[in-house]
Coordinates of C-alpha atoms in Angstrom, one line a residue:
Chain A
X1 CA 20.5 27.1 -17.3
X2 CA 21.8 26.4 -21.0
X3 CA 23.8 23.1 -19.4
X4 CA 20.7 22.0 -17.5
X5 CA 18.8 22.7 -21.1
X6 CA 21.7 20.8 -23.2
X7 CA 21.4 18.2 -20.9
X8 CA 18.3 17.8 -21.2
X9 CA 18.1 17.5 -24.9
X10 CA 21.0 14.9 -25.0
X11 CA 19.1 13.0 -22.6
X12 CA 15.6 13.1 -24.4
X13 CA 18.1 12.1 -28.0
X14 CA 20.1 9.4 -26.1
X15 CA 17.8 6.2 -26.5
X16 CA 17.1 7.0 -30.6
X17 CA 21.0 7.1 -30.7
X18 CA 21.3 3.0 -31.4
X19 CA 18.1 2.8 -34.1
X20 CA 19.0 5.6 -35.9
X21 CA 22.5 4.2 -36.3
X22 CA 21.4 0.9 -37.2
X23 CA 19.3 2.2 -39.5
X24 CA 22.0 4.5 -41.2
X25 CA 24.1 1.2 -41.6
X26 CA 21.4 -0.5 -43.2
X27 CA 21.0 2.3 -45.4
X28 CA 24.8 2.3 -46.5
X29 CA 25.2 -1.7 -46.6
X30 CA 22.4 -1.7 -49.0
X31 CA 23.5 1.3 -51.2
X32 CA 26.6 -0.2 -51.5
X33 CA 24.8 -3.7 -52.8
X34 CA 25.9 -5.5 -49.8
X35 CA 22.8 -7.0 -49.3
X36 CA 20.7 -8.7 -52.3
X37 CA 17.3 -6.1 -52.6
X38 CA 15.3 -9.2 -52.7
X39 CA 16.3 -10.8 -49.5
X40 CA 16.7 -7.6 -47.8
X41 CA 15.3 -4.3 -48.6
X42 CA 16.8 -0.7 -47.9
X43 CA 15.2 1.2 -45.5
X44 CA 14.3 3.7 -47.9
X45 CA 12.2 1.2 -49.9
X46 CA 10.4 0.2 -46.9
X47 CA 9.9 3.7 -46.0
X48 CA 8.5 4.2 -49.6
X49 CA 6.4 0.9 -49.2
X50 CA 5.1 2.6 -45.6
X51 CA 4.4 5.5 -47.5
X52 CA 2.2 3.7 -50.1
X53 CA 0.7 1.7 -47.8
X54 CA -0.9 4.5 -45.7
X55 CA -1.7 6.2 -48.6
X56 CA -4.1 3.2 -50.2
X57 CA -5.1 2.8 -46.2
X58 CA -3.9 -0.3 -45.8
X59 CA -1.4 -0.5 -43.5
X60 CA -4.1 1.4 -40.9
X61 CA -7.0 -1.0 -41.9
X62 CA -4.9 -3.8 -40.9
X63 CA -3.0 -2.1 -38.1
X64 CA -6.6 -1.4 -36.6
X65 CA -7.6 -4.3 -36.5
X66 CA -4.2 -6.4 -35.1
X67 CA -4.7 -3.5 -31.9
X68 CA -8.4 -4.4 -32.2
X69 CA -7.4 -7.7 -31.4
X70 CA -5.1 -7.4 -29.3
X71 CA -6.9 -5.1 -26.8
X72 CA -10.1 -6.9 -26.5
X73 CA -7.9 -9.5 -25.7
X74 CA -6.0 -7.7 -23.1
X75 CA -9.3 -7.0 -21.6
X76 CA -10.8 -10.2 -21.2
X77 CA -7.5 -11.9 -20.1
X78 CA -6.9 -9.2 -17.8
X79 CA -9.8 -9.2 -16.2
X80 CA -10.4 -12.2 -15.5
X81 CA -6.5 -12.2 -14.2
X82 CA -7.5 -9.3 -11.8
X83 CA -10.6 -10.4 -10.3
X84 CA -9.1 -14.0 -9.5
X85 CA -5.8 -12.4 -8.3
X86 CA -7.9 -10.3 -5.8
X87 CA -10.5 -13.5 -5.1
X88 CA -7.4 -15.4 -4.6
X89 CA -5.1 -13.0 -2.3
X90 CA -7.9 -12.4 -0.1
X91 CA -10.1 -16.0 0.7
X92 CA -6.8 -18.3 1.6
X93 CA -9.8 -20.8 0.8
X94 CA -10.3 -20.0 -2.6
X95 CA -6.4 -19.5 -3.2
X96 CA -6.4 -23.2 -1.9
X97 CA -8.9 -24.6 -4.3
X98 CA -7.7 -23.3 -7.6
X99 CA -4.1 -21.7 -7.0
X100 CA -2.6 -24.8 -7.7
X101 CA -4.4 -25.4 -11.0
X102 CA -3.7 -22.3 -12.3
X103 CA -0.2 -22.9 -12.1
X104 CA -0.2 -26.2 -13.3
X105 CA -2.0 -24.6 -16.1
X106 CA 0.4 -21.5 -16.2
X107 CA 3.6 -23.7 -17.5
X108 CA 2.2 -25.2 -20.0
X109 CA 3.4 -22.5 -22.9
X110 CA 0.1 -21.2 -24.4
X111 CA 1.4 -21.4 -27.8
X112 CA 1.6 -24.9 -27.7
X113 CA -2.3 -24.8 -27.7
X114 CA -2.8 -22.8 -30.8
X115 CA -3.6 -26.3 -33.0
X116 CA -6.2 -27.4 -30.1
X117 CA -7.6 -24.0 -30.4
X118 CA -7.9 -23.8 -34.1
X119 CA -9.3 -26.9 -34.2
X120 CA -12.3 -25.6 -31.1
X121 CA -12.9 -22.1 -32.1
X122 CA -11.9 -22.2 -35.9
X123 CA -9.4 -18.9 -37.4
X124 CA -11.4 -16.7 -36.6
X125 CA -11.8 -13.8 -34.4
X126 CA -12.3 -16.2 -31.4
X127 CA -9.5 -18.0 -31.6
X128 CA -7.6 -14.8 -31.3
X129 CA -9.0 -13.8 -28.1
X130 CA -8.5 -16.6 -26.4
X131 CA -4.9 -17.3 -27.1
X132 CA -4.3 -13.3 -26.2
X133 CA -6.6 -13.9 -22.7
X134 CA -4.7 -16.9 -22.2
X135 CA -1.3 -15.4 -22.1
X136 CA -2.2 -11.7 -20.4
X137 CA -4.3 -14.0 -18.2
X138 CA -0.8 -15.3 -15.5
X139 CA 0.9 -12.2 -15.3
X140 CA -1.8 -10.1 -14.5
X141 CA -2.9 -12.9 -12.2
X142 CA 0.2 -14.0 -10.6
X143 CA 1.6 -10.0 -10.3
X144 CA -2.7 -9.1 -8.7
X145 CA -2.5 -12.0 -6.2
X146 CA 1.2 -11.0 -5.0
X147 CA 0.6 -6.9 -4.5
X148 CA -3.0 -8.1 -2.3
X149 CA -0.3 -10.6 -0.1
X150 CA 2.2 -8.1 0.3
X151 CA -0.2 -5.4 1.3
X152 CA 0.9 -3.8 5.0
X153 CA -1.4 -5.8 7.6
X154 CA -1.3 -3.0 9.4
X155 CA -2.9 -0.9 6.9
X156 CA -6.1 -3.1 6.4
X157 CA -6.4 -3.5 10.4
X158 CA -6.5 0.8 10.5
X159 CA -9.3 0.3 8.2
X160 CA -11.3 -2.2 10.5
X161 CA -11.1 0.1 13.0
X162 CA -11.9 3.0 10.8
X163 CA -15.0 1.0 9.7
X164 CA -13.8 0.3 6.5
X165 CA -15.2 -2.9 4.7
X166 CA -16.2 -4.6 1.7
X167 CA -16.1 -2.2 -1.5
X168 CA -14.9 0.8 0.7
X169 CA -11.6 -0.6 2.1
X170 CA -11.4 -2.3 -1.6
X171 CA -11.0 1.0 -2.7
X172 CA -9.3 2.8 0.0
X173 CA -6.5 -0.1 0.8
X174 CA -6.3 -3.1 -0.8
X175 CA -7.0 -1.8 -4.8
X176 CA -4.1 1.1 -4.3
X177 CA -1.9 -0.8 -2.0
X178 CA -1.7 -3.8 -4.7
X179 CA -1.5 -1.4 -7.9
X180 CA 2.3 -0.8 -7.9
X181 CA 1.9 -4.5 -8.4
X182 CA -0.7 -5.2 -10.8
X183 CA 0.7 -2.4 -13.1
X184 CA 3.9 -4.0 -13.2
X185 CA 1.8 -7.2 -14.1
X186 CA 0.2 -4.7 -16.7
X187 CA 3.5 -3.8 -18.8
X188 CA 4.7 -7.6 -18.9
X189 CA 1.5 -8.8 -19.7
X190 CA 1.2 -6.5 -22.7
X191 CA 4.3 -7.3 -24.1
X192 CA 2.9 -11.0 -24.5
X193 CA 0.2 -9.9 -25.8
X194 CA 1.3 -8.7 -29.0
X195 CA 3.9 -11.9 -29.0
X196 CA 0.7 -13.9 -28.7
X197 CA -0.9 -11.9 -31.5
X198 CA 2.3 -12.1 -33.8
X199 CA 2.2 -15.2 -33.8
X200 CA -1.6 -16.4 -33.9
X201 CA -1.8 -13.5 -37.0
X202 CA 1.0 -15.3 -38.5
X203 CA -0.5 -19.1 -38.3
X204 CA -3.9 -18.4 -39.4
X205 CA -5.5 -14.9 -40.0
X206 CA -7.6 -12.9 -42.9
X207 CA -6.6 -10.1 -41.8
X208 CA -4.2 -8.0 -39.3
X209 CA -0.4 -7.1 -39.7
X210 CA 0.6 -10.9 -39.2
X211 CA -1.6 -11.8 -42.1
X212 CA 0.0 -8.6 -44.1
X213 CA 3.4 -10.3 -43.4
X214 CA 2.5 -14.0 -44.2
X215 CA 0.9 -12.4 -47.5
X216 CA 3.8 -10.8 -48.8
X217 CA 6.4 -13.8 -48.0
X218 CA 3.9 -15.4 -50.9
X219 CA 4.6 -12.7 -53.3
X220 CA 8.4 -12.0 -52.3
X221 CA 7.7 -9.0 -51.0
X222 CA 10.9 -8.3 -48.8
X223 CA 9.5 -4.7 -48.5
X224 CA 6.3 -5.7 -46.6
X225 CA 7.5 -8.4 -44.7
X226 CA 10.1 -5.7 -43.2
X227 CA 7.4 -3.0 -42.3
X228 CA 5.1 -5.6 -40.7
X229 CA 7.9 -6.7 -38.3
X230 CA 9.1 -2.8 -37.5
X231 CA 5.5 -1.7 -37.1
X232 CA 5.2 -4.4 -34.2
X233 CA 8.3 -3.0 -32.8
X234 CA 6.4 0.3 -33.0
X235 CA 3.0 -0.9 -31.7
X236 CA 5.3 -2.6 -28.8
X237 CA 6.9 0.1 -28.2
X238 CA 3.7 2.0 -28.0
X239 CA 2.5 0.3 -25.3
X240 CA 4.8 0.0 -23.3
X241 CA 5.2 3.8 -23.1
X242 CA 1.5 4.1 -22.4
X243 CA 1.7 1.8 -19.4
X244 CA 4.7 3.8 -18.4
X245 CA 2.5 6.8 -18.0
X246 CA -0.1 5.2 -16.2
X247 CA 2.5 4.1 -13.9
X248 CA 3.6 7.8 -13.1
X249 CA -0.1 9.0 -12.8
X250 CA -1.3 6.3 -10.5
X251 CA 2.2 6.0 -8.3
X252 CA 2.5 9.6 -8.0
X253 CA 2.3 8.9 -4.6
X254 CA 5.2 6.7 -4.4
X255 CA 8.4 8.1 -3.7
X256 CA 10.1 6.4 -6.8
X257 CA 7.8 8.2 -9.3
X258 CA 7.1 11.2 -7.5
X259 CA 8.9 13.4 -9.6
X260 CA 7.7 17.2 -10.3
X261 CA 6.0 17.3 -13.7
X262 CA 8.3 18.1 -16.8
X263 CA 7.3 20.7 -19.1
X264 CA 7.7 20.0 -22.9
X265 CA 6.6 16.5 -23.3
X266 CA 6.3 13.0 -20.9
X267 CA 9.6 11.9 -19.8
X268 CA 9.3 7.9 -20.1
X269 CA 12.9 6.8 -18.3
X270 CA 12.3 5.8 -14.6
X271 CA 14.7 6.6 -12.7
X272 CA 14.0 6.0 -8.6
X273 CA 14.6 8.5 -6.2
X274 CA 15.2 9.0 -2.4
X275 CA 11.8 10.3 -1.1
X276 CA 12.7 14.2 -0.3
X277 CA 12.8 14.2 3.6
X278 CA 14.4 17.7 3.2
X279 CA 11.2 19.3 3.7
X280 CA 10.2 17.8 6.7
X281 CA 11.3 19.8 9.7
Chain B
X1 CA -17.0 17.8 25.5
X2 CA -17.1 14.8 28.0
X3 CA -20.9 13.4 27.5
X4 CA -19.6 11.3 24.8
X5 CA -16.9 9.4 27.1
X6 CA -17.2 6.3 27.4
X7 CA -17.0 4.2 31.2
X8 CA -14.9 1.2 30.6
X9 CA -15.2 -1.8 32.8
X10 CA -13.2 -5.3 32.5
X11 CA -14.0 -8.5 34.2
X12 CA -12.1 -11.6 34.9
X13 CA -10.6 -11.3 31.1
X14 CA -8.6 -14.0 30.2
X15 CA -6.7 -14.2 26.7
X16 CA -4.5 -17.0 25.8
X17 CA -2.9 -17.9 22.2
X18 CA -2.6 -21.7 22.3
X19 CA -0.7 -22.7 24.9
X20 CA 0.5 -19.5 26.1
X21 CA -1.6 -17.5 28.9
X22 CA -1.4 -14.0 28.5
X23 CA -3.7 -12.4 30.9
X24 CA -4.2 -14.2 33.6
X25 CA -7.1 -12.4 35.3
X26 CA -7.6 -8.6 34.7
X27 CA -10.3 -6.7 36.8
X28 CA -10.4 -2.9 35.7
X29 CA -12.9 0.2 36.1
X30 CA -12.5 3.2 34.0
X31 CA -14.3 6.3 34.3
X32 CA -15.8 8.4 32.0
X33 CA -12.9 11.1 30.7
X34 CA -9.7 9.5 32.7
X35 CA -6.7 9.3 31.3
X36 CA -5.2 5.8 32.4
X37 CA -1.9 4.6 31.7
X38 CA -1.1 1.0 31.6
X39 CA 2.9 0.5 31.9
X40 CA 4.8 -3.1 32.1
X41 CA 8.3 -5.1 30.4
X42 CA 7.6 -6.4 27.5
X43 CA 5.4 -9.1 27.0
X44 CA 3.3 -8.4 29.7
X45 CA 0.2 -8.5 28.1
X46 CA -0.3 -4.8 27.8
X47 CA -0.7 -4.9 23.7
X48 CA -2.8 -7.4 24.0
X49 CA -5.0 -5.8 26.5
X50 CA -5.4 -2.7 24.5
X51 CA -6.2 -4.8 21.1
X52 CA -9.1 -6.6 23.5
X53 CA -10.4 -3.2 24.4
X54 CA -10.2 -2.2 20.6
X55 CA -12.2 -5.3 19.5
X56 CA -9.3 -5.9 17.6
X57 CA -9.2 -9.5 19.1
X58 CA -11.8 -11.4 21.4
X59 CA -11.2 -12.7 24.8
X60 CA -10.4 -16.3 26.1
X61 CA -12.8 -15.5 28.7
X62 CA -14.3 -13.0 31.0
X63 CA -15.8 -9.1 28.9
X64 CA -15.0 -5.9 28.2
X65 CA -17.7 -3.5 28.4
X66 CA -17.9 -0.2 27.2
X67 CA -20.8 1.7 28.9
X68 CA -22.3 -1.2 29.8
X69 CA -22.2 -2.8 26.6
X70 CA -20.0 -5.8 26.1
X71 CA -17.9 -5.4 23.2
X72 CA -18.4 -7.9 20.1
X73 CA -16.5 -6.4 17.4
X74 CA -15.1 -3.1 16.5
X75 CA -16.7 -0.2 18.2
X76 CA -16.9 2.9 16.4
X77 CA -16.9 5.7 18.7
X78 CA -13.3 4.0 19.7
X79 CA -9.9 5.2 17.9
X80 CA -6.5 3.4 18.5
X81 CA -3.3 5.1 17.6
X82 CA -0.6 2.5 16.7
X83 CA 3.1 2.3 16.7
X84 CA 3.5 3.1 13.3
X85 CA 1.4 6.2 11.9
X86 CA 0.0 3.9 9.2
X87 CA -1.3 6.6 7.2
X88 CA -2.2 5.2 3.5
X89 CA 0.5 6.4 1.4
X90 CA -1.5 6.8 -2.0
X91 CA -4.0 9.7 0.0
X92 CA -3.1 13.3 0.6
X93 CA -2.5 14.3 4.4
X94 CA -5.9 15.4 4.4
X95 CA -7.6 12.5 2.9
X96 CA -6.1 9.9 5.2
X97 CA -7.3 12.5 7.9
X98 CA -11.1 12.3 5.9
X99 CA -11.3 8.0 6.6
X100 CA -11.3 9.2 10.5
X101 CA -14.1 11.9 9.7
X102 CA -17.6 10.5 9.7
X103 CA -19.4 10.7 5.8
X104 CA -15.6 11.8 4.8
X105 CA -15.8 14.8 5.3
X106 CA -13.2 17.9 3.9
X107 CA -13.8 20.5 6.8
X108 CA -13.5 18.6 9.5
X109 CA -10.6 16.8 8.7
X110 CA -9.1 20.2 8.0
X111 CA -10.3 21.2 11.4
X112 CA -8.4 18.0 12.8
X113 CA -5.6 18.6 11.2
X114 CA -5.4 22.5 12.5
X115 CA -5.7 21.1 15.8
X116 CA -2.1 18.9 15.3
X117 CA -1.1 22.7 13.6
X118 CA -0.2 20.5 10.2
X119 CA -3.2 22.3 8.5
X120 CA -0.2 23.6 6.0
X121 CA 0.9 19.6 5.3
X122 CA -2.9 18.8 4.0
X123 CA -2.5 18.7 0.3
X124 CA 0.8 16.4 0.8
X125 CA 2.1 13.1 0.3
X126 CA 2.5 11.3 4.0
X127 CA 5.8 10.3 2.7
X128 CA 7.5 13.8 2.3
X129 CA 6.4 13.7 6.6
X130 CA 9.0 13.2 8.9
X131 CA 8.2 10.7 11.9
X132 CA 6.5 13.2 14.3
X133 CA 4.7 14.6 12.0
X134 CA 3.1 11.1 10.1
X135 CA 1.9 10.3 14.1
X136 CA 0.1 14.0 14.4
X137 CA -1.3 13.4 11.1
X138 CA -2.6 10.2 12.8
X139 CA -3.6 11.5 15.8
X140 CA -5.8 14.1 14.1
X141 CA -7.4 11.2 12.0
X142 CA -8.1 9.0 15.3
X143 CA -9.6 12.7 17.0
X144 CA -11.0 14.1 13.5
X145 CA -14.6 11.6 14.4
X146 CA -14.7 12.9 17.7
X147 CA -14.2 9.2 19.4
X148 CA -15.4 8.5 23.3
X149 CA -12.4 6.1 23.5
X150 CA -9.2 7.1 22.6
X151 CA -6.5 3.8 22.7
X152 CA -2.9 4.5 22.1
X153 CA -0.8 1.7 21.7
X154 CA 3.1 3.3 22.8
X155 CA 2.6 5.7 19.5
X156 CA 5.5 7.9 20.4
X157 CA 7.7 5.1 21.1
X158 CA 9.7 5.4 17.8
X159 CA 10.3 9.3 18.3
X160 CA 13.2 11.5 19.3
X161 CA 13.0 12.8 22.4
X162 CA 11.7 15.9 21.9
X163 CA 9.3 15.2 19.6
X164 CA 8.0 13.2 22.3
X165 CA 7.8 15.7 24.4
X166 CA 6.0 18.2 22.5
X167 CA 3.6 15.3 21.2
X168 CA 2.9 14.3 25.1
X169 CA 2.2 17.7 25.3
X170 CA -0.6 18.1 22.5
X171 CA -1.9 14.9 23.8
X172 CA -2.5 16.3 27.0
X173 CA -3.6 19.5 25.8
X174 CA -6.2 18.1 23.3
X175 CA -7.6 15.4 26.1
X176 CA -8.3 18.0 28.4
X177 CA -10.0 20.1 25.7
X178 CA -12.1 17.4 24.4
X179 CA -12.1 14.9 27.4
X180 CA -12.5 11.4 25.6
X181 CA -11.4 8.6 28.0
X182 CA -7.9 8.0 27.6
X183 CA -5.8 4.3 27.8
X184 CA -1.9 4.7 27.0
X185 CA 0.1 1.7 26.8
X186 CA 4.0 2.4 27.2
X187 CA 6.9 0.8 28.4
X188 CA 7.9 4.2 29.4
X189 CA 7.1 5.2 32.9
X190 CA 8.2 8.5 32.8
X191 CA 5.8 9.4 30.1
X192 CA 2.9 7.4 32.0
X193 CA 3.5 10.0 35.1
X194 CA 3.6 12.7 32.8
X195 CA 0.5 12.2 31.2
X196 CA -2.0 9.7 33.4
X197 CA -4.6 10.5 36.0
X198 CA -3.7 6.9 37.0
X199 CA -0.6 4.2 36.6
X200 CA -1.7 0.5 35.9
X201 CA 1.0 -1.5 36.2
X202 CA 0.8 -5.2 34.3
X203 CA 2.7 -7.8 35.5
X204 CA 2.3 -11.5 33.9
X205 CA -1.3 -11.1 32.8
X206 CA -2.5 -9.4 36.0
X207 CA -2.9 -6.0 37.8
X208 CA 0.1 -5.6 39.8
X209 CA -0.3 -2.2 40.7
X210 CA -2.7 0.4 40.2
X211 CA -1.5 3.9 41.7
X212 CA -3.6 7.3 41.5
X213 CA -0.9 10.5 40.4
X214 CA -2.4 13.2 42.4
X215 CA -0.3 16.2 40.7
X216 CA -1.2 19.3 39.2
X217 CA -1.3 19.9 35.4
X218 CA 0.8 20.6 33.4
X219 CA 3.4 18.6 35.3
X220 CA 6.7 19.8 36.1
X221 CA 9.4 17.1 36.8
X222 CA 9.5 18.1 40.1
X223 CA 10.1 15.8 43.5
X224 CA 6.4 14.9 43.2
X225 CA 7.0 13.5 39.6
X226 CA 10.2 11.8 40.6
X227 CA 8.7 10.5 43.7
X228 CA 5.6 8.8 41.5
X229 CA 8.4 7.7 38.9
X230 CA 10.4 6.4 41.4
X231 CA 7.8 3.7 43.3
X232 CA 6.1 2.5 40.0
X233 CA 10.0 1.7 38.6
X234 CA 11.2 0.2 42.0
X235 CA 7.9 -2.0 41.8
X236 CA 8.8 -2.5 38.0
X237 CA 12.4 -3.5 38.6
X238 CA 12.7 -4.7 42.0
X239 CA 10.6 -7.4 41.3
X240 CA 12.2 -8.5 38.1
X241 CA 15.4 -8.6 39.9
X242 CA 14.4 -10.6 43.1
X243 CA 12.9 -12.6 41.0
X244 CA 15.8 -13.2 39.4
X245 CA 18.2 -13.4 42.3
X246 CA 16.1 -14.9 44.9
X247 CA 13.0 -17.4 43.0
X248 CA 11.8 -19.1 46.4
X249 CA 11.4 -15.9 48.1
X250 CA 8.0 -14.8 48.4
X251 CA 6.7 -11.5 46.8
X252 CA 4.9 -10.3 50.1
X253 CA 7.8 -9.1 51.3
X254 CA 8.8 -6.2 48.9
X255 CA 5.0 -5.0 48.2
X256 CA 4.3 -0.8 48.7

């Protein structure tokens, strides 16, 4: 039981192993005046900057309102993404009419528009959520329209003859059979979001942790500059790990996240697993 | 039991995809509460006969009626047990029994699945099932809205033998409890004699043959059995073969 236990333990360290080295060797380069403080501050003086910044309230004002941002963008990007996906995976009609358009429209990178949309919605809030739509918009989409397609045909035909139609085999077939899908649509899309959001913050913005950083760069304030960049790491991060659990509580039914439940905190490594055909007799 | 069976009748049906005639001209009765096998090689046109009877598709020409009523689309006192179990994965045992239940209803789909004797399985995944048991699980969802029509479309054919046997047997053991009228396709012949009050074989998009198995139930594959299983494979193979061998020859010649 201890191994199983140690094991455990090492494996729940194991991905901190790399920052927290980095971060020790930034910590020694700097003591050891390696790097000049004002092109490149120790970690401690960031972490003292962090400190003072959550104490004056700050860092969260702007924080809140860079996720604010970025999930009201998320939301309007994503559904839109969705509800064409589906439109579009099941009317072969409707794929016909506007597939094509949307990805003409899809490789054209959306930060190339940021000066058109300046110059239509203005700096602010607007023009924030519609660069963020715009990029969640095609992976949602594209990731929607591909889990409808590859749907089993002979699952929606059981459902015709089960009587299953309109909302009711929406929700009984074709919504779960294209999650796996769309949530994998889900975790890319919200890793452009807050790329999207970095870099519309860092253009033009009153506010938000882009602004924080572009701020700071006027007064030379390595410190700042630093934290605003690792606290999108975090944010990231964040994320990602939430859409990582939603994964496992939606899929629990799929044999590649259908592991028992794990006392002592969420487990966020996938691993996939053979589905357990020991128990059947 | 037996008052919601439904009477079955098939005239002149034609089906064609494109080009390609698959029934030709197919002229069947079936009673209230028979169990009817329908047996040919592949390609014969026995799928598609089954999915014509489903509503699953709609005939070239010619109707299906089910107690007088000509099919148009789906009907829902008519279940179809597939191939494949094609149970949703994302739902528990039980709730992929509940979409056969009518208003989705818990108890009887618990009831359903007692019947397969998987009432222990209900709060599962399918995909923890082995093959057998994804089919019973099936089986109790087609039974669990207590159809008139019951269409299986060669569901045991991916089983090992003896879960073919013992799912033959439930089959047979909950037709003749709740007496819906019963239409097996199979390319197994054997099984057909087992389990059918009468043998259709399909041959090129007709009727070929259409023989009544007068044993006792349960069956025991005794002379009687291999006497039954015997004709209907002769007529099966014989044919095939002459055909084969001999193209000019006409077909009077070897009929029974």
């Amino acid at each position: 039981m201890d191994d199983k236990k140690e094991k455990r333990w090492f494996n729940a360290v194991l991905p901190f192993l790399i920052p927290v080295l980095v971060l020790i060797l930034w910590q020694l380069v700097s003591m050891g005046g390696g790097a000049k403080a004002s092109l490149m501050p120790s970690p401690v003086k960031v972490l003292q900057t962090f400190v003072g910044m959550v104490e004056s309230g700050e860092l969260l004002r702007h924080a809140l309102i860079s996720t604010n941002r970025a999930l009201s963008g998320f939301l309007v990007g994503g559904m839109i993404g969705l509800v064409l996906g589906l439109i579009n995976g099941l009317w072969s009609l409707a794929e016909r009419l506007t597939d094509s358009s949307v990805q003409m429209l899809r490789n054209i990178p959306h930060l190339a528009l940021i000066p058109l949309i300046l110059l239509w919605f203005g700096i602010g809030e607007e023009s924030k959520l519609v660069m963020v739509s715009l990029g969640v918009f095609f992976p949602i989409y594209l990731n929607t329209f591909h889990g409808i397609r590859s749907i089993d045909p002979g699952l929606i035909e059981m459902g015709r003859v089960y009587g299953l139609k309109g909302f009711a085999l929406y929700r009984n077939v074709l919504f779960p059979g294209a999650l796996a899908s769309i949530l994998v649509g889900v975790r890319y899309s919200l890793g452009i979001m807050w790329l999207t959001l970095i870099v519309a913050e860092t253009v033009s913005a009153k506010s938000g942790i882009g602004y924080m950083a572009m701020n700071a760069r006027e007064f030379l304030q390595m410190d700042v500059i630093v934290l605003s960049i690792l606290i999108y790491a975090l944010l990231g991060k964040l994320s990602d790990s939430l859409a990582k659990v939603a994964e496992r509580q939606f899929l629990k039914w799929h044999p590649n996240y259908n592991k028992p439940a794990r006392k002592g905190g969420l487990r966020l490594v996938r691993k996939s697993y053979p589905a357990a055909n020991s128990t059947a007799s | 039991m037996s008052e919601k069976a439904i009477r079955l009748q098939i005239q002149q049906l034609r089906k064609h995809f494109g080009e390609t005639t698959v029934l030709t001209d197919v002229n069947l009765t079936i009673e209230p509460g028979e169990f009817v096998a329908i047996v040919g090689r592949s390609g014969c046109g026995k799928s598609t006969l089954l999915r014509l009877i489903a509503g699953l598709d709609q005939p070239s020409q010619g109707s299906v009626a089910l107690n007088g009523e000509p099919i148009t689309a789906i009907n829902q006192d008519t279940r179809v047990l597939f191939q494949e179990a094609r149970l949703l994965p994302w739902k528990k045992v039980v709730d992929n029994v509940r979409i056969g239940t009518q208003g989705n209803d818990y108890e009887s789909a618990l009831i359903a699945l007692e019947q397969v004797g998987l009432e222990s399985r209900a709060d599962e995944w399918p995909g923890i099932l082995s093959g057998g048991q994804k089919q019973r699980v099936s089986l109790a969802r087609a039974l669990a809205g207590h159809p008139g029509l019951l269409l299986l479309d060669e569901p045991l054919g991916a089983l090992d033998a003896l879960t073919r046997i013992e799912m033959q047997q439930l089959i047979e053991q909950l037709w003749l409890e709740q007496q819906f009228t019963t239409i097996l396709v199979t390319h197994d012949v054997s099984e057909a004699v087992a389990l059918a009050d009468r043998v259709i074989l399909l041959e090129q998009g007709v009727i070929a043959m259409d023989t009544r198995i007068a044993l006792a139930r349960p069956r025991e594959r005794d002379n009687g059995f291999a006497y039954y299983e015997k004709s209907i494979l002769d007529r099966l193979l014989n044919r095939t073969e002459r055909d084969a061998l001999f193209p000019d020859v006409p077909a009077s010649g070897f009929a029974i």
